[in-house]
Short mmCIF file of C-alpha atoms in Angstrom, two decimals:
data_model
loop_
_atom_site.label_atom_id
_atom_site.label_comp_id
_atom_site.label_asym_id
_atom_site.label_seq_id
_atom_site.Cartn_x
_atom_site.Cartn_y
_atom_site.Cartn_z
CA MET A 924 182.92 -82.72 18.46
CA GLN A 925 179.16 -82.14 18.45
CA ILE A 926 176.11 -83.82 19.95
CA LEU A 927 172.45 -82.87 19.49
CA ALA A 928 170.53 -84.56 22.33
CA THR A 929 166.78 -84.17 21.90
CA SER A 930 163.21 -85.01 22.74
CA GLY A 931 162.32 -84.81 19.05
CA GLY A 932 163.61 -85.35 15.52
CA PHE A 933 161.24 -87.14 13.20
CA GLN A 934 157.69 -85.88 13.65
CA PRO A 935 154.38 -87.74 13.24
CA ASP A 936 152.74 -87.47 9.85
CA GLY A 937 149.20 -88.76 9.41
CA ARG A 938 149.65 -89.66 5.77
CA TRP A 939 153.22 -90.96 5.66
CA GLY A 940 153.85 -92.04 9.25
CA ALA A 941 156.79 -89.70 9.82
CA LYS A 942 158.37 -86.56 8.46
CA VAL A 943 161.74 -84.91 8.96
CA GLY A 944 161.42 -82.27 11.67
CA PRO A 945 163.49 -79.15 12.30
CA LEU A 946 165.65 -80.84 14.94
CA LEU A 947 166.82 -83.49 12.50
CA ASP A 948 167.36 -80.82 9.85
CA HIS A 949 169.47 -78.95 12.41
CA ALA A 950 171.65 -81.99 13.08
CA ILE A 951 172.38 -82.25 9.35
CA ALA A 952 173.20 -78.54 9.15
CA LEU A 953 175.58 -78.79 12.13
CA ALA A 954 177.66 -81.34 10.24
CA GLU A 955 178.48 -78.76 7.53
CA PRO A 956 179.02 -81.51 4.94
CA THR A 957 181.21 -80.69 1.98
CA GLY A 958 179.19 -82.87 -0.39
CA ARG A 959 176.02 -84.90 -0.16
CA PRO A 960 175.21 -85.33 3.57
CA ARG A 961 175.57 -88.89 4.85
CA LEU A 962 173.28 -89.92 7.68
CA CYS A 963 173.11 -93.29 9.42
CA LEU A 964 170.06 -94.36 11.44
CA LEU A 965 170.42 -96.60 14.51
CA GLN A 966 167.24 -98.12 15.93
CA THR A 967 169.02 -100.43 18.39
CA ALA A 968 166.76 -99.23 21.22
CA LEU A 969 163.76 -100.68 19.35
CA GLY A 970 165.50 -103.98 18.61
CA ASP A 971 166.24 -102.80 15.06
CA ASP A 972 162.53 -102.69 14.28
CA GLN A 973 162.27 -102.77 10.50
CA SER A 974 159.17 -100.60 10.38
CA ALA A 975 161.06 -97.84 12.25
CA TYR A 976 163.83 -97.98 9.68
CA ALA A 977 161.28 -97.95 6.87
CA ARG A 978 159.60 -94.82 8.28
CA GLY A 979 162.98 -93.11 8.60
CA TYR A 980 164.05 -93.96 5.06
CA ALA A 981 160.69 -92.88 3.64
CA ALA A 982 160.74 -89.55 5.48
CA LEU A 983 164.33 -88.72 4.56
CA ASN A 984 163.96 -89.80 0.93
CA ARG A 985 160.83 -87.66 0.58
CA ASP A 986 161.77 -84.60 2.67
CA ARG A 987 165.56 -84.57 2.30
CA PRO A 988 166.41 -86.27 -1.01
CA ASP A 989 169.81 -84.57 -0.83
CA VAL A 990 170.77 -86.85 2.08
CA ALA A 991 172.42 -90.24 1.55
CA VAL A 992 170.68 -92.30 4.24
CA SER A 993 171.81 -95.68 5.57
CA HIS A 994 171.31 -97.70 8.73
CA LEU A 995 173.27 -99.94 11.06
CA ALA A 996 171.30 -102.88 12.45
CA LEU A 997 172.78 -105.40 14.90
CA PHE A 998 170.01 -108.06 14.75
CA PRO A 999 170.52 -110.86 13.90
CA MET A 1000 174.03 -109.74 12.96
CA PRO A 1001 175.47 -106.43 11.74
CA ASN A 1002 174.06 -105.57 8.33
CA VAL A 1003 177.33 -104.00 7.16
CA ALA A 1004 180.66 -105.77 6.87
CA ASP A 1005 182.61 -103.16 8.84
CA PRO A 1006 180.51 -101.14 11.32
CA ARG A 1007 183.47 -98.98 12.31
CA ALA A 1008 184.26 -97.93 8.76
CA HIS A 1009 180.58 -97.34 8.04
CA LEU A 1010 180.00 -95.09 11.05
CA LEU A 1011 183.22 -93.14 10.58
CA ALA A 1012 182.17 -92.39 6.98
CA GLN A 1013 179.00 -90.57 8.13
CA ASP A 1014 178.30 -86.88 8.68
CA VAL A 1015 175.46 -87.58 11.15
CA ILE A 1016 174.58 -90.61 13.25
CA TRP A 1017 170.97 -90.42 14.47
CA VAL A 1018 169.80 -92.74 17.27
CA GLY A 1019 166.12 -93.47 17.85
CA GLY A 1020 164.22 -93.95 21.09
CA GLY A 1021 163.27 -97.09 22.98
CA SER A 1022 165.16 -99.03 25.64
CA VAL A 1023 168.38 -97.23 26.53
CA ALA A 1024 169.41 -100.12 28.82
CA ASN A 1025 169.22 -102.65 25.99
CA LEU A 1026 170.85 -100.20 23.57
CA LEU A 1027 173.87 -99.70 25.85
CA ALA A 1028 174.29 -103.41 26.50
CA LEU A 1029 174.16 -104.32 22.83
CA TRP A 1030 176.45 -101.50 21.75
CA ARG A 1031 179.07 -102.65 24.25
CA VAL A 1032 178.85 -106.28 23.08
CA HIS A 1033 179.59 -105.10 19.52
CA GLY A 1034 182.18 -102.48 20.49
CA LEU A 1035 180.02 -99.58 19.32
CA ASP A 1036 180.70 -97.66 22.53
CA GLU A 1037 184.32 -97.17 21.46
CA ILE A 1038 183.46 -96.72 17.78
CA LEU A 1039 180.94 -93.98 18.55
CA ARG A 1040 183.45 -92.16 20.73
CA GLU A 1041 185.92 -92.36 17.85
CA ALA A 1042 183.31 -91.02 15.43
CA TRP A 1043 182.49 -88.13 17.79
CA GLU A 1044 186.17 -87.25 18.15
CA ALA A 1045 186.53 -87.41 14.35
CA GLY A 1046 183.78 -84.79 13.88
CA VAL A 1047 180.72 -86.92 13.10
CA VAL A 1048 177.63 -85.24 14.59
CA LEU A 1049 175.96 -87.59 17.07
CA GLY A 1050 172.27 -87.05 17.69
CA GLY A 1051 169.08 -88.70 18.70
CA VAL A 1052 165.82 -88.67 20.58
CA SER A 1053 164.92 -90.02 24.03
CA ALA A 1054 167.19 -93.09 24.47
CA GLY A 1055 169.19 -91.53 21.63
CA SER A 1056 169.65 -88.45 23.84
CA LEU A 1057 170.29 -90.10 27.18
CA CYS A 1058 172.89 -92.55 25.81
CA TRP A 1059 175.58 -89.89 25.27
CA HIS A 1060 175.40 -88.77 28.93
CA VAL A 1061 176.45 -90.35 32.24
CA GLY A 1062 172.88 -91.43 32.95
CA GLY A 1063 169.31 -90.33 33.48
CA THR A 1064 165.78 -91.62 33.93
CA THR A 1065 164.40 -94.50 31.89
CA ASP A 1066 161.41 -96.81 31.51
CA SER A 1067 163.68 -99.55 30.11
CA PHE A 1068 162.96 -101.80 33.08
CA GLY A 1069 159.18 -101.40 33.18
CA PRO A 1070 156.46 -98.75 33.47
CA ASP A 1071 157.94 -97.31 36.67
CA LEU A 1072 160.84 -95.03 35.84
CA ARG A 1073 164.25 -95.96 37.21
CA PRO A 1074 167.73 -94.49 37.01
CA VAL A 1075 170.29 -95.61 34.47
CA THR A 1076 173.86 -94.72 35.41
CA ASN A 1077 176.02 -96.48 32.80
CA GLY A 1078 175.65 -94.18 29.78
CA LEU A 1079 178.53 -93.70 27.37
CA GLY A 1080 179.63 -90.62 29.29
CA LEU A 1081 180.77 -88.63 26.28
CA LEU A 1082 178.98 -85.78 28.05
CA PRO A 1083 179.76 -85.64 31.80
CA HIS A 1084 176.19 -84.64 32.64
CA SER A 1085 172.93 -86.44 33.36
CA ASN A 1086 169.94 -86.15 31.06
CA THR A 1087 166.25 -86.83 30.94
CA PRO A 1088 163.89 -86.43 27.95
CA HIS A 1089 160.12 -85.87 27.85
CA TYR A 1090 160.24 -83.57 30.87
CA ASP A 1091 156.86 -82.00 30.18
CA SER A 1092 154.93 -84.96 28.80
CA GLU A 1093 155.73 -87.73 31.32
CA SER A 1094 154.77 -86.53 34.78
CA ALA A 1095 157.03 -88.94 36.71
CA ARG A 1096 160.21 -87.71 35.02
CA ARG A 1097 160.60 -84.37 36.83
CA PRO A 1098 160.30 -85.52 40.48
CA LEU A 1099 162.47 -88.60 39.95
CA TYR A 1100 165.16 -86.69 38.08
CA GLN A 1101 165.31 -83.99 40.74
CA ARG A 1102 165.56 -86.59 43.50
CA LEU A 1103 168.36 -88.49 41.72
CA VAL A 1104 170.36 -85.30 41.21
CA ALA A 1105 169.69 -84.13 44.78
CA ASP A 1106 170.90 -87.38 46.37
CA GLY A 1107 173.94 -87.74 44.10
CA THR A 1108 172.79 -90.80 42.19
CA LEU A 1109 173.15 -88.67 39.04
CA PRO A 1110 175.39 -85.68 38.41
CA ALA A 1111 173.94 -82.29 37.53
CA GLY A 1112 172.51 -82.21 34.05
CA TRP A 1113 169.89 -81.20 31.55
CA ALA A 1114 166.28 -82.09 30.82
CA THR A 1115 164.28 -81.37 27.68
CA ASP A 1116 160.59 -80.87 27.06
CA ASP A 1117 159.23 -82.59 23.96
CA GLY A 1118 160.45 -80.78 20.86
CA VAL A 1119 163.62 -79.42 22.49
CA GLY A 1120 167.23 -80.27 21.67
CA LEU A 1121 170.54 -79.54 23.39
CA HIS A 1122 173.50 -78.70 21.14
CA PHE A 1123 176.84 -79.54 22.74
CA ARG A 1124 180.22 -78.68 21.26
CA GLY A 1125 182.74 -80.79 23.09
CA THR A 1126 181.15 -81.18 26.50
CA GLU A 1127 179.80 -77.62 26.76
CA LEU A 1128 176.24 -76.60 25.92
CA VAL A 1129 176.16 -74.18 22.99
CA GLU A 1130 172.42 -73.59 22.97
CA ALA A 1131 168.98 -75.14 23.35
CA VAL A 1132 166.79 -75.29 20.24
CA SER A 1133 163.18 -76.26 19.66
CA ASP A 1134 160.77 -77.25 16.90
CA ARG A 1135 157.70 -75.72 18.59
CA PRO A 1136 156.71 -72.82 20.87
CA ASP A 1137 156.26 -72.78 24.65
CA VAL A 1138 158.73 -75.54 25.50
CA HIS A 1139 161.99 -75.37 27.42
CA ALA A 1140 165.23 -76.98 28.44
CA TRP A 1141 166.03 -77.27 32.13
CA ARG A 1142 169.29 -77.19 34.06
CA VAL A 1143 169.03 -79.35 37.19
CA GLU A 1144 171.73 -79.12 39.87
CA PRO A 1145 172.12 -80.18 43.50
CA GLY A 1146 170.85 -77.58 45.93
CA PRO A 1147 171.07 -77.00 49.67
CA GLY A 1148 169.67 -79.53 52.10
CA ALA A 1149 169.46 -82.50 49.70
CA THR A 1150 167.30 -80.61 47.23
CA ALA A 1151 167.64 -79.93 43.51
CA VAL A 1152 167.67 -76.51 41.89
CA GLU A 1153 165.96 -76.23 38.50
CA THR A 1154 166.70 -73.41 36.05
CA ARG A 1155 164.57 -72.90 32.96
CA VAL A 1156 166.34 -72.25 29.66
CA SER A 1157 164.38 -70.79 26.73
CA PRO A 1158 165.40 -72.44 23.45
CA ARG A 1159 165.89 -70.82 20.08
CA ARG A 1160 162.99 -71.71 17.79
CA LEU A 1161 164.18 -73.44 14.64
CA PRO A 1162 162.59 -72.59 11.29
CA GLU A 1163 160.03 -75.06 9.93
#
C-alpha cells in the first residue's frame, strides 16, 4: 500500500503547457508494473476541467509514451461505465490540485472514498499534488473556502496524519498549520515545500523526495505549552 503525497508532479512547460516531472515519474516507478504502466488522472478538484486533462494527456503521451493514460471525470456524469473496475485496473492514480473540500464531497457522493481505499489496499499507487496530497490524510490547510486559509478535517484518513502543501511558497500556510497542530484541531503531520513528495508505505513514511534543490519536508508535532515543534527533513533529490 503506497501513497506519494506531493507539492509537485507535472511541471510548467512554456511550449507545451506541462511536462512530466520527476515526482510523477517516481510514482510510476513505485508501482513496479509488470507490463505497460496504467495511470489514471483525476481532476475532480478542478471540476474536471477539460484543459487540465488535455495538458496531462499531452505531457504523458509526449514524455512517457510507455504509459497507458486514462482519466475519470465525474461531471456531468462518470465518463466510464464502472469507476470501481476502472480504478482497480490502474497501476497509479494521480490526483490534481484545486478544491480539496469539493473533491472530498464529490468523491463521497459517488462512493470513490471507499473505492480508492480498496485500490490502495490492492496495491495501486495513490498520488497527487496539493489537494491530491491532502486528500489522503486526516486533514490540513486549504483555500477551498476562499482566499483566507482554513482547516479541513474530513480527509479520507488513509494516512492518520495531517498534511499541508506549498509550505514555502504560501506564507500563511506555516503559521496556520502550526497553530492547528498545537491546539489539537489537526493531528501531528507533514508539510512539503514546492517540489517535495512524501512516500508512504502503509501509513509509515519511507522517505521524502524532491524534484529540485534547497527544498524540504517538515514534521510538525504538538509541543509544550500549546506550541508546535517543527523538524526539517532533507529529501532525496530525484534524477531529472
